[in-house]
PDB file of C-alpha atoms in Angstrom:
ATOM      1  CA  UNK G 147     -25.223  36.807 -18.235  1.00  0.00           C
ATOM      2  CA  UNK G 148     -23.231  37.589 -14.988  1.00  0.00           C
ATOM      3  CA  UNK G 149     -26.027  35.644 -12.652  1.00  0.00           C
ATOM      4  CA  UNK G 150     -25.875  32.951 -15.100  1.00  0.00           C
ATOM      5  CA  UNK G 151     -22.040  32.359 -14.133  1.00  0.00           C
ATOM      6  CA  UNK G 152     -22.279  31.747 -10.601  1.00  0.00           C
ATOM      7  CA  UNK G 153     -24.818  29.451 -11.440  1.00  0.00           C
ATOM      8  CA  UNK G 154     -23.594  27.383 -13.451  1.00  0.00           C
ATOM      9  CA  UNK G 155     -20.529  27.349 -11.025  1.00  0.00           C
ATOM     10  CA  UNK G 156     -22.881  25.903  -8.434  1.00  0.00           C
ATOM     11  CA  UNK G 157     -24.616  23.586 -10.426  1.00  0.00           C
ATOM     12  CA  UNK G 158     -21.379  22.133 -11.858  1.00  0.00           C
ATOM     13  CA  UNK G 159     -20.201  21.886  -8.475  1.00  0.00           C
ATOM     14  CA  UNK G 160     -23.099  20.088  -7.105  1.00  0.00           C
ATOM     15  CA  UNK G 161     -23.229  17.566  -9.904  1.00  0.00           C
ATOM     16  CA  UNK G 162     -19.016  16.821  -9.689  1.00  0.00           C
ATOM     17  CA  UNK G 163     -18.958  16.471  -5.506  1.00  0.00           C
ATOM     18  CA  UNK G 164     -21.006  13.486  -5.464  1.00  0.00           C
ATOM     19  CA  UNK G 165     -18.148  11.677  -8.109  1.00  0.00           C
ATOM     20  CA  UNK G 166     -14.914  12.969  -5.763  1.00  0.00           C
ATOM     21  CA  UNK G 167     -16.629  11.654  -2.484  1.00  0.00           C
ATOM     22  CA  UNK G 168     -17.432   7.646  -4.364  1.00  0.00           C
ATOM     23  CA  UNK G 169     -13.574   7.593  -4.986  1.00  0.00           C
ATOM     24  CA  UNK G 170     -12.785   7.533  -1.817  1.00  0.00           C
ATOM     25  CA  UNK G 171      -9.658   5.074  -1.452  1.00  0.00           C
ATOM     26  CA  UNK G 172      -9.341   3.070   2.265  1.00  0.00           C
ATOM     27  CA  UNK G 173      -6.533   0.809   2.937  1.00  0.00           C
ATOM     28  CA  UNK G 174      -8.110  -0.757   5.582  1.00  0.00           C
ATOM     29  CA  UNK G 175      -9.043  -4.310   4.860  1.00  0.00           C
ATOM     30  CA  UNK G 176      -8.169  -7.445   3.376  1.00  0.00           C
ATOM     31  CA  UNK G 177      -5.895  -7.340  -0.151  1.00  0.00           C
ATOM     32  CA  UNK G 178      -4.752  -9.710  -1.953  1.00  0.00           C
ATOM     33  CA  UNK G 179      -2.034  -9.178  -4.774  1.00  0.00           C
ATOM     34  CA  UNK G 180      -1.916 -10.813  -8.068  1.00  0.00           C
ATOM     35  CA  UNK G 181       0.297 -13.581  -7.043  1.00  0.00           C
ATOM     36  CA  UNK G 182      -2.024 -14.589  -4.416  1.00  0.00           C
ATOM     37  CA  UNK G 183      -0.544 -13.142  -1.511  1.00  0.00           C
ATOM     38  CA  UNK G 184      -2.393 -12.311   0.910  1.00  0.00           C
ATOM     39  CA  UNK G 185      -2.515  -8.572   3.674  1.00  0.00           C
ATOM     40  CA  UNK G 186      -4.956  -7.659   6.055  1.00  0.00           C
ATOM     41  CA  UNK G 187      -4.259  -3.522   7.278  1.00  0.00           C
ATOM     42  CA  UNK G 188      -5.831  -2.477  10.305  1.00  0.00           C
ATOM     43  CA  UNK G 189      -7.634   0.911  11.142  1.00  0.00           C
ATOM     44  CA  UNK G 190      -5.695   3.858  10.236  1.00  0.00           C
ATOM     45  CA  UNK G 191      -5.621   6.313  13.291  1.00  0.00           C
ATOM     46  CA  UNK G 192      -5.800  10.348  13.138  1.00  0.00           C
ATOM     47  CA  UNK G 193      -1.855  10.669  12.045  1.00  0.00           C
ATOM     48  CA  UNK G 194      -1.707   7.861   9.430  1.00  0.00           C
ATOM     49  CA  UNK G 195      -0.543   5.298  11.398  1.00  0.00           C
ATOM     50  CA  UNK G 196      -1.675   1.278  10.638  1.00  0.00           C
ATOM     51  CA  UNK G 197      -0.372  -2.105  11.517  1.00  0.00           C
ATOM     52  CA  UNK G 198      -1.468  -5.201   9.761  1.00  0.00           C
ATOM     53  CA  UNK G 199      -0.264  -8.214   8.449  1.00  0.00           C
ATOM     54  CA  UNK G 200       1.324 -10.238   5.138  1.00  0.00           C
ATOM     55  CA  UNK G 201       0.983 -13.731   3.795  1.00  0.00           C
ATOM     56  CA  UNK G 202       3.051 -14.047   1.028  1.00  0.00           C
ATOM     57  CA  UNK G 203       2.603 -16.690  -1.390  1.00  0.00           C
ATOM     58  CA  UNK G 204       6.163 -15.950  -3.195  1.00  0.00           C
ATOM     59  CA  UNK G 205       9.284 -17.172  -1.319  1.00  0.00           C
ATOM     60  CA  UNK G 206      13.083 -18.429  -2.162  1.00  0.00           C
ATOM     61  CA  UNK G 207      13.472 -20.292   1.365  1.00  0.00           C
ATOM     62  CA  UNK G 208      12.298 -24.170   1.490  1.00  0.00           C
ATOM     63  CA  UNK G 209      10.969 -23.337   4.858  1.00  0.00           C
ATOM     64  CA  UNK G 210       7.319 -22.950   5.839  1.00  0.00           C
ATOM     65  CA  UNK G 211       5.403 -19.907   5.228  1.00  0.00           C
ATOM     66  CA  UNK G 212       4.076 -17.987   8.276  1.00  0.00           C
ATOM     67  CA  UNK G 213       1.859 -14.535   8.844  1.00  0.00           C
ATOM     68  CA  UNK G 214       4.621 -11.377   9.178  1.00  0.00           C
ATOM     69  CA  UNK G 215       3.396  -8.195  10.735  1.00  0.00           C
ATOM     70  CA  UNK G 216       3.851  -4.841   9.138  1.00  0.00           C
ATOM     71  CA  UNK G 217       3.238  -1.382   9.928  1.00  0.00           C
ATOM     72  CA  UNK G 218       3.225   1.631   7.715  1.00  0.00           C
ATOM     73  CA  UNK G 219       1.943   5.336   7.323  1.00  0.00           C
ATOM     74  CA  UNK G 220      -0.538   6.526   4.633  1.00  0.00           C
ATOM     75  CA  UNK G 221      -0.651  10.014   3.526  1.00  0.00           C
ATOM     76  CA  UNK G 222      -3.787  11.813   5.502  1.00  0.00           C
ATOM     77  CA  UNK G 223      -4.468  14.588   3.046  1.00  0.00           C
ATOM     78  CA  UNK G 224      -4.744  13.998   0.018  1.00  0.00           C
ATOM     79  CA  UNK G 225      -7.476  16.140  -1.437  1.00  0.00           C
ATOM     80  CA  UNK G 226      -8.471  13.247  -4.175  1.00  0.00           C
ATOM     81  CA  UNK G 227      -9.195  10.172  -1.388  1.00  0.00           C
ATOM     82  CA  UNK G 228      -6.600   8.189  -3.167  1.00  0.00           C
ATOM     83  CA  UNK G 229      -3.752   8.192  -0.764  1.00  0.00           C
ATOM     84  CA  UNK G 230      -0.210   7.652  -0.980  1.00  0.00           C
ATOM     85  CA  UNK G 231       1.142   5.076   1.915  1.00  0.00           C
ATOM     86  CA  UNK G 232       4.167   2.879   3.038  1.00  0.00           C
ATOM     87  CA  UNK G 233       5.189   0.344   5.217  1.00  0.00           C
ATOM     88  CA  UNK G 234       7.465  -2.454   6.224  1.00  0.00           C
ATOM     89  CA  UNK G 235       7.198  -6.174   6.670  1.00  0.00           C
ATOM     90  CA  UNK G 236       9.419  -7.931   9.163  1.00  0.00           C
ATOM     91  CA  UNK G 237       9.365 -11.377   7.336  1.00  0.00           C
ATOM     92  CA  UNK G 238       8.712 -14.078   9.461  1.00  0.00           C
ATOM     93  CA  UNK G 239       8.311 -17.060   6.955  1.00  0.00           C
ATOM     94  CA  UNK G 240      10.729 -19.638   7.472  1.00  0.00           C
ATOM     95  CA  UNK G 241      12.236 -22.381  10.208  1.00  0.00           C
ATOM     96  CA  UNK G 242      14.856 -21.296  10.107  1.00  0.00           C
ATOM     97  CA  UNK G 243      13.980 -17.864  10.271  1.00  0.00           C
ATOM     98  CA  UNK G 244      16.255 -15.724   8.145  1.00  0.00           C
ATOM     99  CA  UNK G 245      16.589 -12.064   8.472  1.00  0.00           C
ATOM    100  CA  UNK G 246      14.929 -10.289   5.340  1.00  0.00           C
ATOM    101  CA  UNK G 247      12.537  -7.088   5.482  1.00  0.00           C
ATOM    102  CA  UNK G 248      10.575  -5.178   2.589  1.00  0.00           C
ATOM    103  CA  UNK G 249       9.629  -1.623   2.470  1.00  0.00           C
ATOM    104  CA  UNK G 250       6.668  -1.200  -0.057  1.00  0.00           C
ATOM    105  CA  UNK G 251       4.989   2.270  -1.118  1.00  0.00           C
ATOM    106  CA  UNK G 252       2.605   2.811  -3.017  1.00  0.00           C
ATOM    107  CA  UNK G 253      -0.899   4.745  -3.672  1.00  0.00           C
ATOM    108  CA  UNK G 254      -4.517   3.481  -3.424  1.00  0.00           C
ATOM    109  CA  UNK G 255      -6.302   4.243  -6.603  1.00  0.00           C
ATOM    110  CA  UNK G 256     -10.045   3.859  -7.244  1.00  0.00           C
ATOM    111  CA  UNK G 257     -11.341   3.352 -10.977  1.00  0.00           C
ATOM    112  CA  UNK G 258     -14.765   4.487 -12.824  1.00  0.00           C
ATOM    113  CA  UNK G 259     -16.474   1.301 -11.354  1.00  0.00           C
ATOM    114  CA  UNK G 260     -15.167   2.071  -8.208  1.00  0.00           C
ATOM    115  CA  UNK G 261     -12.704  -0.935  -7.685  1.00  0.00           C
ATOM    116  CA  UNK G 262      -9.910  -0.251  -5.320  1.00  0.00           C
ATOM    117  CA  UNK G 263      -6.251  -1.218  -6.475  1.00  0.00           C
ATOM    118  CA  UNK G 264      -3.020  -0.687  -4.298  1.00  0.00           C
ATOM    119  CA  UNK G 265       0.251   0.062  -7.130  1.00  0.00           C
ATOM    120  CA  UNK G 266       3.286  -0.354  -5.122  1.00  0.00           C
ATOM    121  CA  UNK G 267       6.786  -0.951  -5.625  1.00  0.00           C
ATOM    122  CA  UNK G 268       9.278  -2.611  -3.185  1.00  0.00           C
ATOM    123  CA  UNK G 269      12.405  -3.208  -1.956  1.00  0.00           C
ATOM    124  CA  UNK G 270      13.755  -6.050  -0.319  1.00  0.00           C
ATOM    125  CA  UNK G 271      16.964  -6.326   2.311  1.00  0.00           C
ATOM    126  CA  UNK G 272      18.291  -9.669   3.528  1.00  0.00           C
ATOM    127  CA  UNK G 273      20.844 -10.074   5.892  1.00  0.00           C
ATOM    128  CA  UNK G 274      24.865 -10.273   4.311  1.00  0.00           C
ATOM    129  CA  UNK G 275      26.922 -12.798   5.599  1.00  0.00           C
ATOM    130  CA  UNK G 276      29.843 -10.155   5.280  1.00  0.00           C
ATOM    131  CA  UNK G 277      30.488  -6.649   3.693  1.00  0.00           C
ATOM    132  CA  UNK G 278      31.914  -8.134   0.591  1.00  0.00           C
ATOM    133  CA  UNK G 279      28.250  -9.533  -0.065  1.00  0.00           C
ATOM    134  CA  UNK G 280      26.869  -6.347   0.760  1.00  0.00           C
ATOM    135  CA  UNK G 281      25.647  -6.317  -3.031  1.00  0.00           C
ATOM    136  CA  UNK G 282      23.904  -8.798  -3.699  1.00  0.00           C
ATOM    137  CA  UNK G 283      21.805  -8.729  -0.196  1.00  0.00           C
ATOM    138  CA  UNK G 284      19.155  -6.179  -1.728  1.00  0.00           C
ATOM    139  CA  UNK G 285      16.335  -6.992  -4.236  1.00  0.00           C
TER     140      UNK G 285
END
């Protein structure tokens, strides 16, 4: 019964590793969010490091939308290929242009079917006109 063990260690091994290596999360690509706006994240390099870019389809200014840039670290080990990340958008979406960023983190998850889905939360900062409207400047 002791040979048996190792065994079965093996062959459970070799029959799990296959499932860990299809869940494989990448950011890298084009996402688009349930609101319909749309980010495009570059190559991740050897420390974590990406840049990209964010459409949003959600805004509060009248003014006209336009691409802002972001950049933003994911997490390089995670042992389960569904990494944690963050990163920053320098909005750039209105004439006039008003200062406003958003820091988003999140993790990349990947289902049974294999689907990939970012769940992120955020936080946004606009610029106060003063420190008495300090409070009301972040969302």
């Amino acid at each position: 019964m002791v040979q048996v063990t190792p065994f079965l260690l093996v062959l459970s091994l070799a029959l799990v590793a296959p499932g860990f290596s299809e869940r494989k999360c990448v950011l890298t690509g084009e996402w688009v969010n349930d609101l319909g706006s749309n980010m495009t994240i570059g190559p991740v390099n050897t420390e974590g490091k990406f840049d990209g870019s964010y459409l949003t389809a959600v805004k509060k200014s009248p003014g006209k939308i336009h691409i802002s840039p972001l950049a933003g670290y994911q997490h390089t080990t995670n042992i389960w290929s569904q990494p944690t990340f963050g990163f920053t958008v320098n909005w750039n979406f209105t004439d006039p242009p008003t200062n406003s960023i958003t820091v988003f983190t999140g993790q990349c998850f990947v289902n049974d079917e294999g689907k990939e889905t970012l769940k992120t939360m955020w936080l946004l900062r606009a610029d106060a006109d003063n420190i008495k409207d300090d409070w009301k400047a972040t969302m």
